[in-house]
Amino acid sequence: MPSASEPEPSFLPNPILDRLVDVVLELGAELWIERDRRRVLETVLEERGIVTAEMIEHHRDTPEQRAARLAERDRLVKRLYDALGKL
Amino acid sequence: MDRGMDGVLPRTPTLADESYLDFYEGVRNLAIREFFPHVAARAEQVADDAGLEGRGSRAPIEQLVRVADADPLVAMWKRIMRSQQHASWRRVRESLYAEAARHESELNAAERRRPGRLHYDPTFQVPDYAALDIHLQPGGYLREPLAGRLFHHGTKVFYQGENDQDELHQQVVSFVRPPADGRVARVLDVGCSIGQCTTALKQRFPQAEVHGLDVALPLVRYAHKRATDLDIDVHFHQGLAESLPFPSGHFDVVLAYILFHEVPEHLFAPIVAEITRVLRPGGTFSIVDAPNGTEFPAGNRIWMQFDARWNCEPYAPAFVASDFPRLLESQGLTLLAREQTPTFLWFTACEKPL
Ligand SMILES: C[S@@+](CC[C@H](N)C(=O)[O-])C[C@H]1O[C@@H](n2cnc3c(N)ncnc32)[C@H](O)[C@@H]1O
């Protein structure tokens, strides 16, 4: 029976390639985490003139900010990984 | 950290978790919206190139999968889909476990805050077939005390940002067919998970007593907490669809949203029989679930086989292959409607004859 804990399958011709895809996806995620935080930091700083870690965590995007943020995310994801769909 | 809610969606414990999951949601969107059409075309092409009898839509699935898996684009697509799924669950789980005691105490507090609405028996025996890590959710629905909140954050990514405010659950509930006489005093949501349809049903039928039932206690505990926070007065039960803890003729309306493709085939008839029993004459049963009984193009077949084998949906192929409308009729129900919803899911309505 399939389960989340069975050994990870290899879909690509060599398991090294499978693991490298994981690495590349994780790097992208870490990059986005940093960008997203910097964006929130700048937004809070612009609005309030002061910023704390607490303020960053509790910031809420306006609907426009959220839409812009997701559009930026989609651009980054596409730029990073579009090549993987051109096989 | 408690970062509150975004409407009806709880915010993740940290901004970094939110950014991480949003990123993988973007990866999922790319794989599905941009890559999949090419994957589907490629699957047809490799089936033709290999000269498979019946071509992409009718060749035996093992043969189709064998030739498709040798294609680099198909293989890469599967890798990304599976890695995205694992990564999302891992992150949600780690972030929730950083504050497990708080999440656990919130569940307990909700039970005390609104007593008499969450019904379970500590001696309840869960059948083995339900103990799967569906969609690779670690610990599945049953073995993970925080499975409810895990499911909420995980399915947020799964629904690709289109269900953040339960939009799809609202849409499902808008399809529900009320009885011809319009009388709706009691409503049941079978396989309710975290109760997103259950609360939407209460909003649609505010006068009715609304019940959600699911085999998984961690899910109904979270469903109760969620409904309590939203101040929507509904009941939740841990129980089995094939052995419902309600008297005969009790309900006017029953809904099963994507339940059937997650149960083994031998239970389809017993579950429908049991739902028919608890419906009153003239009561209706609405089902929204995977399509079935039709032919699919190669790309969809590849995706369904991938889901079954590599996304832990082992029961789904049997549902897709079944003649579900006939099964409903064989249990004494009359078919009222059958149509595709705006998603790939199908809506079926039937009635218990007077
Ligand atoms: C995909 S989920 C349903 C989603 C849910 N209806 C919603 O609104 O999001 C399938 C659910 O069926 C439950 N389930 C599986 N077998 C069951 C059974 N025999 N009786 C009751 N619930 C069951 C699972 O625990 C799981 O929560």
Coordinates of C-alpha atoms and ligand atoms in Angstrom, one line a residue, chain B residues 129-130 141 151 159 169 189-193 196-197 213-216 219 239-242 257-259 261-263 267 271, ligand 1:
Chain B
Y129 CA -8.6 0.8 5.1
A130 CA -8.8 4.4 6.3
Y141 CA -6.0 11.7 8.7
F151 CA -4.9 19.3 6.3
Y159 CA -6.3 23.9 -4.2
H169 CA -16.7 24.4 -0.8
D189 CA -22.2 16.0 5.3
V190 CA -20.6 12.6 5.0
G191 CA -16.8 12.4 4.9
C192 CA -16.7 16.1 6.1
S193 CA -13.0 16.3 6.9
Q196 CA -15.7 23.4 5.2
C197 CA -18.9 22.1 3.4
L213 CA -19.4 13.0 10.0
D214 CA -15.9 11.7 9.3
V215 CA -14.0 8.6 10.3
A216 CA -11.0 10.7 11.5
L219 CA -10.2 16.1 11.5
G239 CA -18.2 7.7 12.6
L240 CA -18.4 5.5 9.5
A241 CA -20.3 6.3 6.4
E242 CA -21.2 2.6 6.1
Y257 CA -18.0 15.8 -1.4
I258 CA -15.0 13.8 -2.7
L259 CA -15.6 10.9 -0.3
H261 CA -12.9 8.1 -4.5
E262 CA -11.2 7.8 -1.1
V263 CA -12.9 4.6 0.0
L267 CA -17.8 0.0 0.4
I271 CA -22.3 3.4 2.0
Ligands
LIG1 C1 -11.1 14.1 0.5 S1 -11.8 14.0 2.1 C2 -13.3 14.8 1.9 C3 -13.3 16.3 1.8 C4 -14.4 17.0 2.5 N1 -15.7 16.5 2.2 C5 -14.3 18.5 2.3 O1 -15.3 19.1 2.4 O2 -13.2 19.0 2.1 C6 -12.3 12.3 2.3 C7 -12.7 12.1 3.8 O3 -13.4 10.9 3.9 C8 -13.1 10.4 5.2 N2 -13.5 9.0 5.1 C9 -12.9 8.0 4.5 N3 -13.6 6.8 4.7 C10 -14.6 7.1 5.4 C11 -15.7 6.4 6.0 N4 -15.8 5.1 5.7 N5 -16.6 7.0 6.7 C12 -16.5 8.3 7.0 N6 -15.5 9.1 6.5 C13 -14.6 8.5 5.8 C14 -11.6 10.7 5.4 O4 -11.3 10.7 6.7 C15 -11.5 12.1 4.7 O5 -11.7 13.1 5.7

